[in-house]
Short mmCIF file of N, CA and C in Angstrom, two decimals:
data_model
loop_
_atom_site.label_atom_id
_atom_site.label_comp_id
_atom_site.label_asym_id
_atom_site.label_seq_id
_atom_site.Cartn_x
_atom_site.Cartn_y
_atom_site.Cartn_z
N UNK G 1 52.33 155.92 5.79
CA UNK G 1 53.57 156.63 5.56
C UNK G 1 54.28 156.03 4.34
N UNK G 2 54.96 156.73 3.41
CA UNK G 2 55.65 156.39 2.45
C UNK G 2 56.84 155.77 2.57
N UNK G 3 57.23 154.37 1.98
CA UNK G 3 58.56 153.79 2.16
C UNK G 3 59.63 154.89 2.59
N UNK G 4 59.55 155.41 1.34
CA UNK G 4 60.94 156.77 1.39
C UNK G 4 61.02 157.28 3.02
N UNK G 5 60.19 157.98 3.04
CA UNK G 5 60.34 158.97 4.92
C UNK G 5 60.37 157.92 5.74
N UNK G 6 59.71 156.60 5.32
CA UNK G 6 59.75 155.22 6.39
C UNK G 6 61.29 155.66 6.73
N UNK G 7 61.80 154.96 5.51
CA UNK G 7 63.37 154.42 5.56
C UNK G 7 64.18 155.39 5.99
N UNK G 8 64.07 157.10 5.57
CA UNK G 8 64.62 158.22 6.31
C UNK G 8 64.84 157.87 7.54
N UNK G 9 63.85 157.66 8.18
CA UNK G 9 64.00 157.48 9.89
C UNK G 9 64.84 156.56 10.34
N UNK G 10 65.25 155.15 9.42
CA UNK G 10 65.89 154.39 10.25
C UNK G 10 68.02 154.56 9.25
N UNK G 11 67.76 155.04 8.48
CA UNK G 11 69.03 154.96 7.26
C UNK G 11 70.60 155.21 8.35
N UNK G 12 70.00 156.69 9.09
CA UNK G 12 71.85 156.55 10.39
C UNK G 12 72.22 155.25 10.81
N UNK G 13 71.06 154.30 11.25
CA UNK G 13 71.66 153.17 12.02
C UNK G 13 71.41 152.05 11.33
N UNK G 14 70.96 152.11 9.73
CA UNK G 14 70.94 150.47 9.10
C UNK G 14 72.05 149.88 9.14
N UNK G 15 73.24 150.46 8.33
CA UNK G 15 74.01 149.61 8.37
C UNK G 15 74.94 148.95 9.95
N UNK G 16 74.57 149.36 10.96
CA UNK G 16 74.92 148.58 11.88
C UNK G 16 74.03 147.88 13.03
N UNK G 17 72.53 147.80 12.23
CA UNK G 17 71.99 146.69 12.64
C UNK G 17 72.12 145.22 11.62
N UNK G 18 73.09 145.23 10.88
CA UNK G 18 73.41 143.99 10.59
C UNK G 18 73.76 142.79 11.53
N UNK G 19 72.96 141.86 11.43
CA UNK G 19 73.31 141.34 12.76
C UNK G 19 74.68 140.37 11.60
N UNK G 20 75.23 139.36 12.35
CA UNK G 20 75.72 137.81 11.73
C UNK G 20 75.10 137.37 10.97
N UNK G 21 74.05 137.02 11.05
CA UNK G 21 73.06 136.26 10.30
C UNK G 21 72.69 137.17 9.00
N UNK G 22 72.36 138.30 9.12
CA UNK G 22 72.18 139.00 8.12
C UNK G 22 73.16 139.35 7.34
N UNK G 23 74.55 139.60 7.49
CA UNK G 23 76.05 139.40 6.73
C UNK G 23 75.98 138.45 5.78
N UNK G 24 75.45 137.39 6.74
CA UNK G 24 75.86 135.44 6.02
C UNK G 24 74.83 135.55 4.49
N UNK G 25 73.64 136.48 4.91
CA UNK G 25 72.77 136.07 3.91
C UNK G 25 72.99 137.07 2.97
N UNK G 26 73.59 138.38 3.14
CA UNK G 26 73.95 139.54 2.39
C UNK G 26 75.11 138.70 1.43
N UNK G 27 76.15 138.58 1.91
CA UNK G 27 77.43 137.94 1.12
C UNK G 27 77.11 136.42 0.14
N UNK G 28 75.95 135.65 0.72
CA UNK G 28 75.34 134.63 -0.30
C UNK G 28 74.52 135.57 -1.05
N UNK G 29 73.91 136.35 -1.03
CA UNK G 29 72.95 136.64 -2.11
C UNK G 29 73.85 137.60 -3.09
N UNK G 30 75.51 138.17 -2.83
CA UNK G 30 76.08 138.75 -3.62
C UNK G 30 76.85 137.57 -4.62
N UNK G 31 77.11 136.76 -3.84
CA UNK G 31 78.11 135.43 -4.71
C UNK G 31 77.16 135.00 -5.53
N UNK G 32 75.71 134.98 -5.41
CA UNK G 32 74.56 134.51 -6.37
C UNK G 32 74.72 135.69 -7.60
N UNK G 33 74.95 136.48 -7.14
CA UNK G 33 74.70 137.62 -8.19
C UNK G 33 76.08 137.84 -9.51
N UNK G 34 77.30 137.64 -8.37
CA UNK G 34 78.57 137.47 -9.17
C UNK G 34 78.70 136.07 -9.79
N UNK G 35 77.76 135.24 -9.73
CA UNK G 35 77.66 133.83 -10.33
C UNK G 35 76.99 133.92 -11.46
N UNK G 36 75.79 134.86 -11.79
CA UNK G 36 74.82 135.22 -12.45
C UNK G 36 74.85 136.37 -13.23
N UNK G 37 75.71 137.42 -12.78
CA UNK G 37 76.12 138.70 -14.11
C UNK G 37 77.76 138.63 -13.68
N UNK G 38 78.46 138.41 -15.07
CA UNK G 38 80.04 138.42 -15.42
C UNK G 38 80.21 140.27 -14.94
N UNK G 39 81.32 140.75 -14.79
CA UNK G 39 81.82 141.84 -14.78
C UNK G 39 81.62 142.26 -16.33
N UNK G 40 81.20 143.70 -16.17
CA UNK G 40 81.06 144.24 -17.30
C UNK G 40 79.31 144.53 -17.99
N UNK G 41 78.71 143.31 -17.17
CA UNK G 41 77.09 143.75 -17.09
C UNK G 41 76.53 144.92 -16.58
N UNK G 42 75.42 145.27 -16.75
CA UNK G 42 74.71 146.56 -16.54
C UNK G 42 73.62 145.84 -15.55
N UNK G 43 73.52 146.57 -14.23
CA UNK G 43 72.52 146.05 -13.60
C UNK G 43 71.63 147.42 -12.58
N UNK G 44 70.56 146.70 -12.09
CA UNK G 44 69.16 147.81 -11.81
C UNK G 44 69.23 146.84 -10.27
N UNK G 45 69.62 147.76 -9.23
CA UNK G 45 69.32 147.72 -7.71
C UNK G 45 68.42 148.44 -7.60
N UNK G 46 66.93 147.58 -7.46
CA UNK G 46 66.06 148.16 -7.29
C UNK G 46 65.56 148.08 -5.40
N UNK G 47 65.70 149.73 -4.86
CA UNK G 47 65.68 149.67 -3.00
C UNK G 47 67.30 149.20 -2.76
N UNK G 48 68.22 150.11 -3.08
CA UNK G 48 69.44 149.87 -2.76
C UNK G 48 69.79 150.11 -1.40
N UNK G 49 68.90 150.99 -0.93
CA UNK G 49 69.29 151.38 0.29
C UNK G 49 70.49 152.22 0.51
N UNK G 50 71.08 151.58 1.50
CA UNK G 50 72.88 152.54 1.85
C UNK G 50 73.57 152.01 0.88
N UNK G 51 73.52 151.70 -0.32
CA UNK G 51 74.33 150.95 -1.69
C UNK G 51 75.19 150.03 -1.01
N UNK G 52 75.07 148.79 0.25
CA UNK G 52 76.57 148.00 0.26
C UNK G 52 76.20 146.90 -1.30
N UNK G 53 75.26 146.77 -1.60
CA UNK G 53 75.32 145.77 -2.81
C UNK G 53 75.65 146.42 -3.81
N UNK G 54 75.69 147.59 -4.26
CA UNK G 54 75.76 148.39 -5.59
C UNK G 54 77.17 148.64 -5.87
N UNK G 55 77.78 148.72 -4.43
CA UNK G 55 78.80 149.23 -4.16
C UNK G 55 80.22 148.70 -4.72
N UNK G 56 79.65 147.14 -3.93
CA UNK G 56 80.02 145.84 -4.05
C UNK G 56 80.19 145.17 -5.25
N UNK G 57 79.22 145.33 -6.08
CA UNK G 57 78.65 144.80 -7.47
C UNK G 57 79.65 146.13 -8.37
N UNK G 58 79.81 147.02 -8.12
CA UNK G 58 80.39 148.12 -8.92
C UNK G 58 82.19 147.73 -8.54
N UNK G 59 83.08 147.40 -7.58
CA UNK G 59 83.82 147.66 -7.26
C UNK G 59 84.72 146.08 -7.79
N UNK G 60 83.99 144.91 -8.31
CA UNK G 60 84.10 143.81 -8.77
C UNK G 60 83.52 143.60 -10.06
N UNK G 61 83.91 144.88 -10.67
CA UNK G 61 83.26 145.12 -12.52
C UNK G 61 82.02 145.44 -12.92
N UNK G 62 81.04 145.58 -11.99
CA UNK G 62 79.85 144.93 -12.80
C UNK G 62 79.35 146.68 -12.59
N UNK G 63 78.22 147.32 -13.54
CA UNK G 63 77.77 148.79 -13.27
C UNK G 63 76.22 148.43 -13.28
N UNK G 64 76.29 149.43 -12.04
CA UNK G 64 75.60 149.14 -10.98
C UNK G 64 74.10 150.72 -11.34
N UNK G 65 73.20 151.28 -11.87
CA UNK G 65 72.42 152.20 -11.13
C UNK G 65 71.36 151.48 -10.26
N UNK G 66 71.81 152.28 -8.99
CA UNK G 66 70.89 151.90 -7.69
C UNK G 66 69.97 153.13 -7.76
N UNK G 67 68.73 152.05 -7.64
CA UNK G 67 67.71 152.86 -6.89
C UNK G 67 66.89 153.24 -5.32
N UNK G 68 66.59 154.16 -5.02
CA UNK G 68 66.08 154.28 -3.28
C UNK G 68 65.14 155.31 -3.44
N UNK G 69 63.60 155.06 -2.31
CA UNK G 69 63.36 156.16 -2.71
C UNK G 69 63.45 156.99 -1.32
N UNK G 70 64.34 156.48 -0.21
CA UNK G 70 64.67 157.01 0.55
C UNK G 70 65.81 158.43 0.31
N UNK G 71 65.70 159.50 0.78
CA UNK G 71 66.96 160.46 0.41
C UNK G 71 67.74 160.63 1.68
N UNK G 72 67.67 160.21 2.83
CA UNK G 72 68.93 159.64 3.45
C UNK G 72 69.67 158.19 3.43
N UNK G 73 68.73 157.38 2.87
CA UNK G 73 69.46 156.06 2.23
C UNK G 73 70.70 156.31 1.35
N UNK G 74 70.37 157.54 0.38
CA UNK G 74 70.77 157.68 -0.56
C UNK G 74 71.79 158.08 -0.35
N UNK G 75 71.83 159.03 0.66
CA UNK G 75 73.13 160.09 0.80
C UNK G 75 74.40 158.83 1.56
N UNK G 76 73.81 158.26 2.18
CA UNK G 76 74.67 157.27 2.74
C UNK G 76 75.39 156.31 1.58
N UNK G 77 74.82 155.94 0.72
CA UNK G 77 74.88 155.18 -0.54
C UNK G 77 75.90 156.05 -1.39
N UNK G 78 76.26 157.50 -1.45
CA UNK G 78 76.93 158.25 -1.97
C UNK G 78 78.05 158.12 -1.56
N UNK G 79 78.05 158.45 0.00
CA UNK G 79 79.19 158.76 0.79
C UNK G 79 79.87 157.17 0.26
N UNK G 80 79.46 155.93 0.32
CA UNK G 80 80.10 154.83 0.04
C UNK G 80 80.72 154.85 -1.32
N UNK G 81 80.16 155.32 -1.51
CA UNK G 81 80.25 155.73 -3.47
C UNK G 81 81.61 156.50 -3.57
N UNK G 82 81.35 157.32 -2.69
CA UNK G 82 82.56 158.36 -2.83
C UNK G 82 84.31 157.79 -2.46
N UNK G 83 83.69 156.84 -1.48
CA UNK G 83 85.43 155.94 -0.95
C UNK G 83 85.73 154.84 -2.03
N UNK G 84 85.07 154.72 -2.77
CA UNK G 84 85.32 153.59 -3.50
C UNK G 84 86.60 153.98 -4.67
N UNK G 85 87.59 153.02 -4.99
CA UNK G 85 88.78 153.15 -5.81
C UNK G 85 87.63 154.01 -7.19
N UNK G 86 88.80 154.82 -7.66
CA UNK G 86 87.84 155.86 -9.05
C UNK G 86 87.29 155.43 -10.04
N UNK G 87 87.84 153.85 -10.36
CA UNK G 87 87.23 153.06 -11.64
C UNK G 87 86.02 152.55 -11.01
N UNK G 88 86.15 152.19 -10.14
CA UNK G 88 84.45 151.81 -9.25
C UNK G 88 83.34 152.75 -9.59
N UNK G 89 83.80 154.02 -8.80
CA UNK G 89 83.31 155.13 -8.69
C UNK G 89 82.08 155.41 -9.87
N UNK G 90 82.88 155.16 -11.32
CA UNK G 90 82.30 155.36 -12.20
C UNK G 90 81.19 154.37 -12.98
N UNK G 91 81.38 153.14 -11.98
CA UNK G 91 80.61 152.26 -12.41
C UNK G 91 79.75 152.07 -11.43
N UNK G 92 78.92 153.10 -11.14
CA UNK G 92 78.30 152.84 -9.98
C UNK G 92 77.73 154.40 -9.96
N UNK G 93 76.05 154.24 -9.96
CA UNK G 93 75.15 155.72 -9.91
C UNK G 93 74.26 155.45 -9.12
N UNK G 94 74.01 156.30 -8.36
CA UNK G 94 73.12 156.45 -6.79
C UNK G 94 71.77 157.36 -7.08
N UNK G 95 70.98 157.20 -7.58
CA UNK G 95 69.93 158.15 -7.39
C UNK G 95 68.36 157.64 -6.80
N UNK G 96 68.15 158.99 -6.71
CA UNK G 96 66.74 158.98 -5.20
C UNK G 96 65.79 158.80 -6.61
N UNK G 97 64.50 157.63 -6.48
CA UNK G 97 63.55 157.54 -7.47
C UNK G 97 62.53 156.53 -6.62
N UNK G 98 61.95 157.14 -6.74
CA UNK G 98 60.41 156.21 -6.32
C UNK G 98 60.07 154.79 -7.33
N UNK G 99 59.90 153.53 -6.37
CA UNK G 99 60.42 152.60 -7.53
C UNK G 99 58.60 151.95 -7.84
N UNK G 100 57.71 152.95 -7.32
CA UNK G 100 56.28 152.95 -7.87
C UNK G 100 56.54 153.81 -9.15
N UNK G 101 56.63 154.74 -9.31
CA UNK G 101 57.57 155.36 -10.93
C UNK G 101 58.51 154.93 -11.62
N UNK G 102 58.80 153.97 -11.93
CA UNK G 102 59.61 153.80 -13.05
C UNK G 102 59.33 154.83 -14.27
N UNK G 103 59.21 155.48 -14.27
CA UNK G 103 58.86 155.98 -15.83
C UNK G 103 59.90 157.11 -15.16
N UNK G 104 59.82 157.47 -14.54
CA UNK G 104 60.79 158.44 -13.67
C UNK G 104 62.37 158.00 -14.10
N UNK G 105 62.76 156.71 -13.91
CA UNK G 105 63.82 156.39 -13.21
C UNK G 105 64.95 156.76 -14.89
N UNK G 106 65.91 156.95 -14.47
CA UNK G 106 67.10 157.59 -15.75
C UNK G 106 67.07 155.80 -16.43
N UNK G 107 67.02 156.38 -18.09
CA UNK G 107 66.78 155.02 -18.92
C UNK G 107 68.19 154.96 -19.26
N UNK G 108 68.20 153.30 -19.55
CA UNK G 108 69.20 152.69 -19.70
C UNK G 108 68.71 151.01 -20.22
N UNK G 109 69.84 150.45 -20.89
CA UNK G 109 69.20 149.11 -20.32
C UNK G 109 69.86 147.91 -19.38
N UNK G 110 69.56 147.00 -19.16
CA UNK G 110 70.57 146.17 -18.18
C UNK G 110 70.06 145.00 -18.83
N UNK G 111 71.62 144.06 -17.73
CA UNK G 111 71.29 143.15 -18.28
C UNK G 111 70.30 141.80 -16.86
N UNK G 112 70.30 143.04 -16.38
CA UNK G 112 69.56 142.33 -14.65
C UNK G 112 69.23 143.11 -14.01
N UNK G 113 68.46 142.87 -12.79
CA UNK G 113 68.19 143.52 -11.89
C UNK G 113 67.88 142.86 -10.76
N UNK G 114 68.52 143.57 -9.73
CA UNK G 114 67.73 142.77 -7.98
C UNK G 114 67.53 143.54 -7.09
N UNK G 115 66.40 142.71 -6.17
CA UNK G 115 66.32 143.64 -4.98
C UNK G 115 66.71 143.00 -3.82
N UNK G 116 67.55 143.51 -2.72
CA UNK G 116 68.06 142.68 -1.99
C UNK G 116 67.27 143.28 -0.50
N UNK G 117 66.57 142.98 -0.16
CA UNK G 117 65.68 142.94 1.54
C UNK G 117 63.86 143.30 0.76
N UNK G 118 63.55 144.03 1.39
CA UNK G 118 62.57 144.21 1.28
C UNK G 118 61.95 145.59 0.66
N UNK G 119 62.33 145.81 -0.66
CA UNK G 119 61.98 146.95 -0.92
C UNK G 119 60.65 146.85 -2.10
N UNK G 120 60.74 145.58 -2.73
CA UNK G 120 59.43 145.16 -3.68
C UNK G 120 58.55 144.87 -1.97
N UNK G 121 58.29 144.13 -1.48
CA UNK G 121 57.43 144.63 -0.64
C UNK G 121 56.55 145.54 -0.24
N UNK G 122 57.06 147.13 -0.77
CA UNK G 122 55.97 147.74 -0.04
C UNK G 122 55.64 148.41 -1.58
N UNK G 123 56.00 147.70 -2.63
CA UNK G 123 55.12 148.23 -3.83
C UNK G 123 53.70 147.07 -3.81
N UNK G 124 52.87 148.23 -4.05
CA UNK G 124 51.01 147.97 -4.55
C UNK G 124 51.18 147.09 -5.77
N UNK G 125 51.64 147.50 -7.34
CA UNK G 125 51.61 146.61 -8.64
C UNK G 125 53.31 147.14 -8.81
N UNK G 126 53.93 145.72 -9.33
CA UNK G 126 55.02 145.71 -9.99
C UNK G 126 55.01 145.57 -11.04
N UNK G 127 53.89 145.69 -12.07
CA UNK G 127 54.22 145.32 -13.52
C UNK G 127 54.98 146.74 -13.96
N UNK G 128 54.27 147.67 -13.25
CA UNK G 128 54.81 149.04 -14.04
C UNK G 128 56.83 148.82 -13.87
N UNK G 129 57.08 148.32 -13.27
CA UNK G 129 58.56 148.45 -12.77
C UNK G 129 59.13 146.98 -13.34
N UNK G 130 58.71 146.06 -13.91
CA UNK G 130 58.78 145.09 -14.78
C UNK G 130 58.75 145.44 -16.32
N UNK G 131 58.08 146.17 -16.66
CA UNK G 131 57.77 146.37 -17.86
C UNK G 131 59.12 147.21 -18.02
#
């Protein structure tokens, strides 16, 4: 089965299987990130999922395009998108892309990129998405 329809199936109830433990390690791996790109950087969430990192990363300066190749990840990732104050809003793009295609994905450049759980995982070769 393909990541994408994988992740379809579980996207209604991700964000509240966060347990504690998974918070503690979500909120350290964002302070790593706000330690590591200043506000005003361009960055590549690659497997954003429900966008809380994109969201997050967008709403504390930094612009954010997230990638998923889930399309109910995505829609959830919107709806977050959508509550966010309007200067956020705009620093911060949600789109559905298969992250085995990069050649696909809307060009730009950044000045970083991360993936936060497990979404390089279920790629076969990452050079194409490196390069």
């Amino acid at each position: 089965m393909r990541a994408g329809k994988y992740f379809d199936g579980l996207a209604a109830a991700y964000d509240a299987r966060e347990t504690p433990g998974l918070k503690r390690m979500r909120e350290e791996f964002q302070r790593r990130l706000f330690l590591r790109f200043p506000a005003g950087d361009r960055l590549l969430d690659v497997g954003a999922g429900t966008g809380t990192d994109a969201c997050r990363l967008a709403r504390d300066g930094r612009h954010v395009l997230a990638i998923d190749a889930s399309a109910r990840m995505t829609a959830i990732a919107a709806g977050k998108r959508a509550r966010l104050p309007i200067e956020a809003r705009r620093r911060v793009r949600i789109v559905r892309a298969d992250i085995e295609k990069p050649e696909r994905f809307p060009r730009g450049k950044f000045d970083g990129a991360y993936s936060n759980g497990g979404a390089l995982n279920t790629v076969r070769d990452i050079s194409p998405l490196v390069r």
